[in-house]
Amino acid sequence: MWALSRGGFNKTIFNLPKTLSRPLMAASNLIRVSSPAYSSGSPAHAPFKRVGTHNGSFHCDEALGCFMIRLTDKFSHSEIVRTRDPKVLEGLDAVLDVGGVYDPSHDRYDHHQKGFEEVFGHGFTTKLSSAGLVYKHFGKEIIAKELQLGEDHPDVHRLFLAIYKSFMEAIDAVDNGINQFDTDKPPRYVNNTHLSSRVGRFNLDWTDPDQSPEKENEAFQQAMALAGSEFLESVRFHAKSWLPARSIVMECIAERFDIDPSGEIMVLKRFCPWKLHLFELEEELKIEPPIKYVLYEDERGKQWRVQAVAVSPDRFESRRPLPALWRGLRDDELSKEAGISGCVFVHMSGFIGGNQSYEGALAMAKTALKI
């Protein structure tokens, strides 16, 4: 890998993923960063487009926005031009996070101007940053490429919403100074480990003797690589893990009345991350009554678990904890108290219990519904 300095190409001083292989280039007047090429949608002979963002200190939103827009067919292989010169910005093919204009028809994606209140929609109300704007207009194309599906496929739309919720919205909120919680109380601890903080630390330190535009551009390229790699990891996680798990949970919800006439017990055919999917699907499908217990096999111990569903994704309290008289008991003592053979344990809080067999775990759940 190589980085372009004033005197020519030097070996790079940082490591990027194998896919991040396009050299960085800088000019002496305007600061231009040819960041790594991540997709090949444009023909090799087509002239590179130019995408502008501001120079100086940078944040996660423009670093990620520049990365994402280069994943599109329209801006594949584009050069990143870092400047605040209005005349230069006017001649560029797209401009992010600078210029005071939001106009997607001309690929202008700034969010700092007075009166800007654009949100993602679909029930989300957080004001967008430049990354959020790029994602709103190009996210489906990026996801569709990863899934190798058409942009109108339902799975593309599901991931489009899920990735905004789990990854993009926090970047929008941090950049716009929106608190995570509605409270005037100070936070109990400092968190400087999230992506926006880590990207911010790529900015040149005030003690660094080299404050040159070239050095700043190298730092911005590193910021793009970090933000972009984590974005792609999120997309690929949702495609490889999140989406299949959602399908499993949906099937199990549909079969819940086959398990128990109450419809309040669900059995996972195959263990997968189920909690968030359950809450979302219950709301989406308007499930009533809500599911109280989920059964799944613990393959490591060759036993079955019965887990009480929490009242909400961010709460520890259960909708219907396992009976108080069972809590803290184990093995024969628990089996005797419950009147069910094969019991292994029930947690002191009643949120989970175990049995040696599926039949025993199901009996525990059914009994718990009646007590």
Short mmCIF file of C-alpha atoms in Angstrom, two decimals:
data_model
loop_
_atom_site.label_atom_id
_atom_site.label_comp_id
_atom_site.label_asym_id
_atom_site.label_seq_id
_atom_site.Cartn_x
_atom_site.Cartn_y
_atom_site.Cartn_z
CA MET A 1 0.00 0.00 0.00
CA TRP A 2 1.11 3.54 -0.65
CA ALA A 3 0.40 7.09 0.43
CA LEU A 4 1.20 10.12 -1.73
CA SER A 5 3.34 12.78 -0.10
CA ARG A 6 4.71 16.05 -1.48
CA GLY A 7 7.70 14.29 -2.95
CA GLY A 8 5.96 11.24 -4.35
CA PHE A 9 4.85 7.83 -3.08
CA ASN A 10 5.99 6.62 0.30
CA LYS A 11 5.09 3.36 1.93
CA THR A 12 1.97 3.76 3.99
CA ILE A 13 2.27 4.25 7.73
CA PHE A 14 -1.07 2.61 8.49
CA ASN A 15 -2.73 -0.68 7.66
CA LEU A 16 -6.11 -0.89 5.94
CA PRO A 17 -8.29 -3.90 5.14
CA LYS A 18 -7.34 -5.69 1.94
CA THR A 19 -10.27 -4.11 0.09
CA LEU A 20 -9.05 -0.63 0.98
CA SER A 21 -6.28 -0.40 -1.58
CA ARG A 22 -6.64 2.85 -3.51
CA PRO A 23 -3.81 5.36 -2.84
CA LEU A 24 -4.28 8.70 -1.19
CA MET A 25 -3.36 11.74 -3.27
CA ALA A 26 -2.93 15.35 -2.21
CA ALA A 27 -2.38 18.54 -4.18
CA SER A 28 -0.46 21.49 -2.83
CA ASN A 29 -3.31 24.00 -3.10
CA LEU A 30 -6.67 22.23 -2.85
CA ILE A 31 -6.66 19.30 -0.48
CA ARG A 32 -7.74 16.25 -2.45
CA VAL A 33 -7.96 12.77 -1.05
CA SER A 34 -8.34 9.84 -3.41
CA SER A 35 -9.57 7.43 -0.78
CA PRO A 36 -9.63 3.65 -1.31
CA ALA A 37 -11.92 2.11 -3.91
CA TYR A 38 -14.50 -0.16 -2.36
CA SER A 39 -16.69 -1.02 -5.35
CA SER A 40 -16.33 -1.32 -9.09
CA GLY A 41 -19.68 -0.23 -10.41
CA SER A 42 -18.25 2.38 -12.81
CA PRO A 43 -16.43 1.32 -15.98
CA ALA A 44 -12.67 1.52 -15.67
CA HIS A 45 -12.45 4.07 -18.48
CA ALA A 46 -15.01 6.47 -17.02
CA PRO A 47 -13.62 9.73 -15.60
CA PHE A 48 -13.65 9.89 -11.82
CA LYS A 49 -16.30 12.05 -10.26
CA ARG A 50 -15.36 14.41 -7.47
CA VAL A 51 -17.05 14.47 -4.07
CA GLY A 52 -16.42 17.42 -1.79
CA THR A 53 -16.34 17.78 1.95
CA HIS A 54 -14.74 20.36 4.22
CA ASN A 55 -11.12 20.43 5.27
CA GLY A 56 -9.94 20.97 8.84
CA SER A 57 -11.23 18.99 11.78
CA PHE A 58 -13.50 16.13 10.75
CA HIS A 59 -16.23 14.06 12.33
CA CYS A 60 -17.63 10.59 11.84
CA ASP A 61 -20.54 11.72 9.69
CA GLU A 62 -18.57 13.12 6.75
CA ALA A 63 -15.96 10.35 6.96
CA LEU A 64 -18.70 7.72 6.75
CA GLY A 65 -20.69 9.71 4.21
CA CYS A 66 -17.69 9.92 1.88
CA PHE A 67 -17.09 6.20 2.28
CA MET A 68 -20.70 5.23 1.60
CA ILE A 69 -21.24 7.44 -1.43
CA ARG A 70 -18.27 5.76 -3.10
CA LEU A 71 -20.06 2.41 -2.80
CA THR A 72 -22.67 3.58 -5.30
CA ASP A 73 -22.56 3.16 -9.06
CA LYS A 74 -22.83 6.90 -9.59
CA PHE A 75 -19.85 7.80 -7.41
CA SER A 76 -17.72 4.68 -7.54
CA HIS A 77 -13.98 5.52 -7.60
CA SER A 78 -14.76 9.18 -6.97
CA GLU A 79 -12.07 11.51 -5.69
CA ILE A 80 -12.63 13.19 -2.32
CA VAL A 81 -11.90 16.93 -2.43
CA ARG A 82 -11.54 18.54 0.98
CA THR A 83 -12.05 22.30 0.85
CA ARG A 84 -14.34 25.08 2.03
CA ASP A 85 -13.85 27.22 -1.09
CA PRO A 86 -17.39 27.89 -2.42
CA LYS A 87 -16.17 28.20 -6.00
CA VAL A 88 -14.48 24.82 -5.86
CA LEU A 89 -17.46 23.19 -4.14
CA GLU A 90 -19.78 24.54 -6.82
CA GLY A 91 -17.96 22.62 -9.53
CA LEU A 92 -17.96 19.26 -7.77
CA ASP A 93 -20.28 16.36 -8.55
CA ALA A 94 -21.42 15.96 -4.94
CA VAL A 95 -20.84 17.85 -1.70
CA LEU A 96 -21.18 16.50 1.84
CA ASP A 97 -21.29 18.30 5.19
CA VAL A 98 -20.40 21.71 3.81
CA GLY A 99 -21.90 24.33 1.51
CA GLY A 100 -25.14 25.02 3.35
CA VAL A 101 -27.36 23.20 0.83
CA TYR A 102 -29.47 20.06 1.00
CA ASP A 103 -30.61 19.27 -2.53
CA PRO A 104 -30.47 15.57 -3.46
CA SER A 105 -31.36 16.35 -7.07
CA HIS A 106 -27.94 18.02 -7.32
CA ASP A 107 -26.22 15.70 -4.79
CA ARG A 108 -25.81 18.35 -2.11
CA TYR A 109 -25.93 16.86 1.38
CA ASP A 110 -25.23 19.45 4.07
CA HIS A 111 -27.19 19.61 7.33
CA HIS A 112 -25.81 22.74 9.04
CA GLN A 113 -27.99 25.36 7.39
CA LYS A 114 -30.79 27.21 9.15
CA GLY A 115 -34.15 25.52 8.74
CA PHE A 116 -32.75 22.06 8.08
CA GLU A 117 -34.95 19.48 9.81
CA GLU A 118 -34.67 16.43 7.54
CA VAL A 119 -35.20 13.05 9.22
CA PHE A 120 -34.96 9.47 8.00
CA GLY A 121 -38.70 8.85 8.23
CA HIS A 122 -40.28 5.44 8.84
CA GLY A 123 -41.01 6.51 12.41
CA PHE A 124 -37.51 7.89 13.15
CA THR A 125 -37.35 11.51 14.30
CA THR A 126 -33.61 12.13 14.76
CA LYS A 127 -32.29 14.95 12.59
CA LEU A 128 -29.93 13.64 9.93
CA SER A 129 -26.22 14.31 9.57
CA SER A 130 -24.43 14.17 6.23
CA ALA A 131 -23.97 10.41 6.71
CA GLY A 132 -27.66 9.99 7.39
CA LEU A 133 -28.51 11.94 4.25
CA VAL A 134 -26.25 9.77 2.11
CA TYR A 135 -27.74 6.66 3.69
CA LYS A 136 -31.30 7.89 3.18
CA HIS A 137 -30.74 8.36 -0.55
CA PHE A 138 -28.24 5.58 -1.33
CA GLY A 139 -28.59 3.04 1.47
CA LYS A 140 -30.92 0.72 -0.39
CA GLU A 141 -28.59 0.57 -3.37
CA ILE A 142 -25.64 -0.31 -1.12
CA ILE A 143 -27.60 -2.99 0.74
CA ALA A 144 -29.08 -4.44 -2.45
CA LYS A 145 -25.57 -4.88 -3.86
CA GLU A 146 -24.46 -6.71 -0.73
CA LEU A 147 -27.50 -9.00 -0.80
CA GLN A 148 -27.37 -9.31 -4.59
CA LEU A 149 -31.07 -8.48 -4.72
CA GLY A 150 -33.14 -5.77 -6.33
CA GLU A 151 -33.67 -2.56 -4.37
CA ASP A 152 -37.42 -3.27 -4.17
CA HIS A 153 -36.93 -6.65 -2.46
CA PRO A 154 -38.56 -6.80 1.02
CA ASP A 155 -35.33 -8.00 2.64
CA VAL A 156 -33.50 -4.94 1.34
CA HIS A 157 -36.11 -2.69 2.91
CA ARG A 158 -35.94 -4.60 6.22
CA LEU A 159 -32.18 -4.20 6.41
CA PHE A 160 -32.43 -0.56 5.32
CA LEU A 161 -34.53 0.17 8.41
CA ALA A 162 -32.65 -2.17 10.77
CA ILE A 163 -29.21 -0.76 9.93
CA TYR A 164 -30.44 2.79 10.37
CA LYS A 165 -31.84 1.88 13.78
CA SER A 166 -28.84 -0.07 15.05
CA PHE A 167 -25.96 1.82 13.39
CA MET A 168 -26.74 5.02 11.52
CA GLU A 169 -29.09 6.84 13.89
CA ALA A 170 -26.49 7.11 16.66
CA ILE A 171 -24.05 8.79 14.26
CA ASP A 172 -26.74 11.29 13.26
CA ALA A 173 -27.63 11.98 16.88
CA VAL A 174 -24.05 12.42 18.11
CA ASP A 175 -23.19 14.79 15.27
CA ASN A 176 -26.30 16.88 15.92
CA GLY A 177 -25.74 16.96 19.69
CA ILE A 178 -28.85 14.98 20.58
CA ASN A 179 -28.77 13.28 23.99
CA GLN A 180 -29.53 9.59 24.16
CA PHE A 181 -31.80 10.04 27.20
CA ASP A 182 -34.42 12.64 28.08
CA THR A 183 -32.89 13.84 31.33
CA ASP A 184 -31.04 16.85 32.71
CA LYS A 185 -28.98 14.65 35.02
CA PRO A 186 -25.29 14.24 34.16
CA PRO A 187 -24.24 10.84 32.84
CA ARG A 188 -23.00 8.37 35.42
CA TYR A 189 -19.90 7.63 33.34
CA VAL A 190 -18.07 8.87 30.27
CA ASN A 191 -18.19 6.83 27.07
CA ASN A 192 -15.45 7.73 24.61
CA THR A 193 -15.36 4.32 22.95
CA HIS A 194 -18.22 4.68 20.43
CA LEU A 195 -17.51 5.03 16.73
CA SER A 196 -17.90 8.81 16.58
CA SER A 197 -15.33 9.23 19.37
CA ARG A 198 -12.89 6.81 17.79
CA VAL A 199 -13.14 8.55 14.42
CA GLY A 200 -12.61 11.91 16.13
CA ARG A 201 -9.33 10.71 17.59
CA PHE A 202 -7.87 10.50 14.09
CA ASN A 203 -7.78 14.30 13.98
CA LEU A 204 -4.26 15.65 14.28
CA ASP A 205 -3.15 16.18 17.85
CA TRP A 206 -2.25 19.76 18.72
CA THR A 207 1.20 18.55 19.83
CA ASP A 208 1.95 16.96 16.44
CA PRO A 209 4.67 19.04 14.74
CA ASP A 210 3.33 18.08 11.31
CA GLN A 211 0.03 19.92 10.82
CA SER A 212 0.24 19.87 7.03
CA PRO A 213 -2.74 19.36 4.72
CA GLU A 214 -1.15 16.11 3.56
CA LYS A 215 -0.98 14.78 7.10
CA GLU A 216 -4.57 15.84 7.70
CA ASN A 217 -5.67 14.02 4.57
CA GLU A 218 -3.93 10.85 5.68
CA ALA A 219 -5.84 11.10 8.95
CA PHE A 220 -9.12 11.60 7.11
CA GLN A 221 -8.44 8.56 4.97
CA GLN A 222 -7.91 6.51 8.13
CA ALA A 223 -11.16 7.88 9.52
CA MET A 224 -13.00 6.87 6.35
CA ALA A 225 -11.51 3.39 6.55
CA LEU A 226 -12.55 2.89 10.17
CA ALA A 227 -16.07 4.25 9.79
CA GLY A 228 -16.56 2.44 6.50
CA SER A 229 -15.29 -0.91 7.69
CA GLU A 230 -17.65 -0.84 10.67
CA PHE A 231 -20.54 0.15 8.42
CA LEU A 232 -19.82 -2.78 6.11
CA GLU A 233 -19.51 -5.09 9.11
CA SER A 234 -22.97 -3.96 10.19
CA VAL A 235 -24.44 -4.54 6.73
CA ARG A 236 -22.88 -7.99 6.51
CA PHE A 237 -23.93 -8.94 10.04
CA HIS A 238 -27.52 -8.01 9.26
CA ALA A 239 -27.43 -9.95 6.00
CA LYS A 240 -25.70 -13.04 7.39
CA SER A 241 -27.07 -13.24 10.95
CA TRP A 242 -29.84 -10.77 11.71
CA LEU A 243 -32.09 -11.56 8.75
CA PRO A 244 -31.99 -15.38 9.10
CA ALA A 245 -32.65 -15.06 12.84
CA ARG A 246 -35.66 -12.87 12.16
CA SER A 247 -37.07 -15.50 9.83
CA ILE A 248 -36.63 -18.21 12.46
CA VAL A 249 -38.37 -16.14 15.14
CA MET A 250 -41.22 -15.28 12.79
CA GLU A 251 -41.83 -18.97 12.03
CA CYS A 252 -41.77 -19.83 15.72
CA ILE A 253 -44.24 -17.06 16.56
CA ALA A 254 -46.59 -18.39 13.88
CA GLU A 255 -46.46 -21.87 15.47
CA ARG A 256 -46.93 -20.76 19.10
CA PHE A 257 -50.54 -21.98 19.34
CA ASP A 258 -49.34 -25.46 18.37
CA ILE A 259 -47.20 -25.40 21.51
CA ASP A 260 -49.86 -24.19 23.94
CA PRO A 261 -53.44 -22.96 23.39
CA SER A 262 -52.62 -19.76 25.28
CA GLY A 263 -50.21 -18.65 22.55
CA GLU A 264 -47.91 -17.36 25.29
CA ILE A 265 -45.15 -19.96 24.90
CA MET A 266 -42.76 -19.96 21.95
CA VAL A 267 -40.24 -22.69 21.14
CA LEU A 268 -37.14 -21.90 19.12
CA LYS A 269 -36.55 -24.68 16.59
CA ARG A 270 -32.94 -23.56 16.35
CA PHE A 271 -31.24 -21.25 18.80
CA CYS A 272 -30.55 -17.77 17.47
CA PRO A 273 -30.55 -14.19 18.79
CA TRP A 274 -34.29 -13.79 19.37
CA LYS A 275 -35.05 -11.06 21.87
CA LEU A 276 -35.08 -7.92 19.73
CA HIS A 277 -36.78 -9.78 16.89
CA LEU A 278 -39.51 -10.94 19.24
CA PHE A 279 -40.29 -7.43 20.46
CA GLU A 280 -40.26 -5.97 16.96
CA LEU A 281 -42.36 -8.75 15.45
CA GLU A 282 -44.88 -8.64 18.30
CA GLU A 283 -45.40 -4.97 17.57
CA GLU A 284 -45.38 -5.42 13.80
CA LEU A 285 -47.78 -8.38 13.87
CA LYS A 286 -49.84 -7.00 16.77
CA ILE A 287 -49.39 -10.18 18.82
CA GLU A 288 -51.91 -10.55 21.66
CA PRO A 289 -51.49 -11.77 24.28
CA PRO A 290 -47.74 -11.12 24.37
CA ILE A 291 -45.44 -14.12 24.63
CA LYS A 292 -44.34 -14.86 28.20
CA TYR A 293 -41.84 -17.70 27.82
CA VAL A 294 -39.35 -18.82 25.18
CA LEU A 295 -37.98 -22.37 25.17
CA TYR A 296 -34.71 -23.32 23.50
CA GLU A 297 -32.14 -26.08 23.70
CA ASP A 298 -28.81 -25.41 25.37
CA GLU A 299 -26.67 -27.52 23.06
CA ARG A 300 -23.59 -27.23 25.28
CA GLY A 301 -25.30 -28.87 28.22
CA LYS A 302 -27.81 -30.89 26.23
CA GLN A 303 -30.56 -29.40 28.37
CA TRP A 304 -33.54 -27.13 27.72
CA ARG A 305 -34.06 -23.59 28.94
CA VAL A 306 -37.27 -21.75 29.65
CA GLN A 307 -36.71 -18.01 29.63
CA ALA A 308 -39.18 -15.38 30.75
CA VAL A 309 -39.53 -12.55 28.22
CA ALA A 310 -38.55 -9.13 29.54
CA VAL A 311 -41.10 -6.31 29.68
CA SER A 312 -39.07 -4.41 27.06
CA PRO A 313 -35.69 -4.76 25.30
CA ASP A 314 -33.91 -2.42 27.70
CA ARG A 315 -35.42 -3.69 30.96
CA PHE A 316 -34.44 -6.58 33.22
CA GLU A 317 -37.90 -7.17 34.66
CA SER A 318 -39.81 -10.09 33.17
CA ARG A 319 -43.36 -10.03 31.89
CA ARG A 320 -44.08 -13.11 33.98
CA PRO A 321 -41.13 -14.40 36.02
CA LEU A 322 -40.99 -18.07 36.88
CA PRO A 323 -42.82 -18.75 40.17
CA ALA A 324 -41.29 -17.31 43.35
CA LEU A 325 -41.37 -20.69 45.12
CA TRP A 326 -39.09 -22.15 42.43
CA ARG A 327 -36.45 -19.44 42.48
CA GLY A 328 -33.02 -20.38 43.76
CA LEU A 329 -33.86 -24.09 43.90
CA ARG A 330 -32.01 -26.80 41.98
CA ASP A 331 -32.32 -30.40 40.84
CA ASP A 332 -34.40 -32.75 43.02
CA GLU A 333 -35.47 -29.99 45.41
CA LEU A 334 -36.80 -27.95 42.50
CA SER A 335 -38.44 -30.95 40.84
CA LYS A 336 -40.22 -31.78 44.09
CA GLU A 337 -41.44 -28.20 44.60
CA ALA A 338 -42.61 -27.84 40.98
CA GLY A 339 -43.99 -31.34 40.64
CA ILE A 340 -42.05 -31.71 37.39
CA SER A 341 -39.28 -34.25 36.85
CA GLY A 342 -35.89 -33.34 35.44
CA CYS A 343 -35.72 -29.77 36.73
CA VAL A 344 -32.20 -28.34 36.85
CA PHE A 345 -32.46 -24.80 38.22
CA VAL A 346 -34.43 -21.55 38.37
CA HIS A 347 -32.54 -18.27 38.68
CA MET A 348 -33.08 -16.18 41.81
CA SER A 349 -34.79 -13.47 39.75
CA GLY A 350 -37.04 -15.97 37.97
CA PHE A 351 -35.98 -14.85 34.50
CA ILE A 352 -34.69 -18.27 33.41
CA GLY A 353 -34.83 -21.92 34.37
CA GLY A 354 -33.67 -25.25 33.03
CA ASN A 355 -34.79 -28.82 32.61
CA GLN A 356 -33.14 -31.95 31.31
CA SER A 357 -35.76 -32.43 28.59
CA TYR A 358 -37.95 -30.44 26.24
CA GLU A 359 -41.06 -31.99 27.80
CA GLY A 360 -39.92 -30.91 31.25
CA ALA A 361 -39.15 -27.35 30.15
CA LEU A 362 -42.53 -27.10 28.45
CA ALA A 363 -44.24 -28.36 31.62
CA MET A 364 -42.41 -25.69 33.62
CA ALA A 365 -43.63 -22.95 31.26
CA LYS A 366 -47.20 -24.22 31.19
CA THR A 367 -47.30 -24.55 34.99
CA ALA A 368 -45.82 -21.08 35.44
CA LEU A 369 -48.62 -19.59 33.32
CA LYS A 370 -51.19 -21.01 35.74
CA ILE A 371 -49.56 -20.00 39.03
#
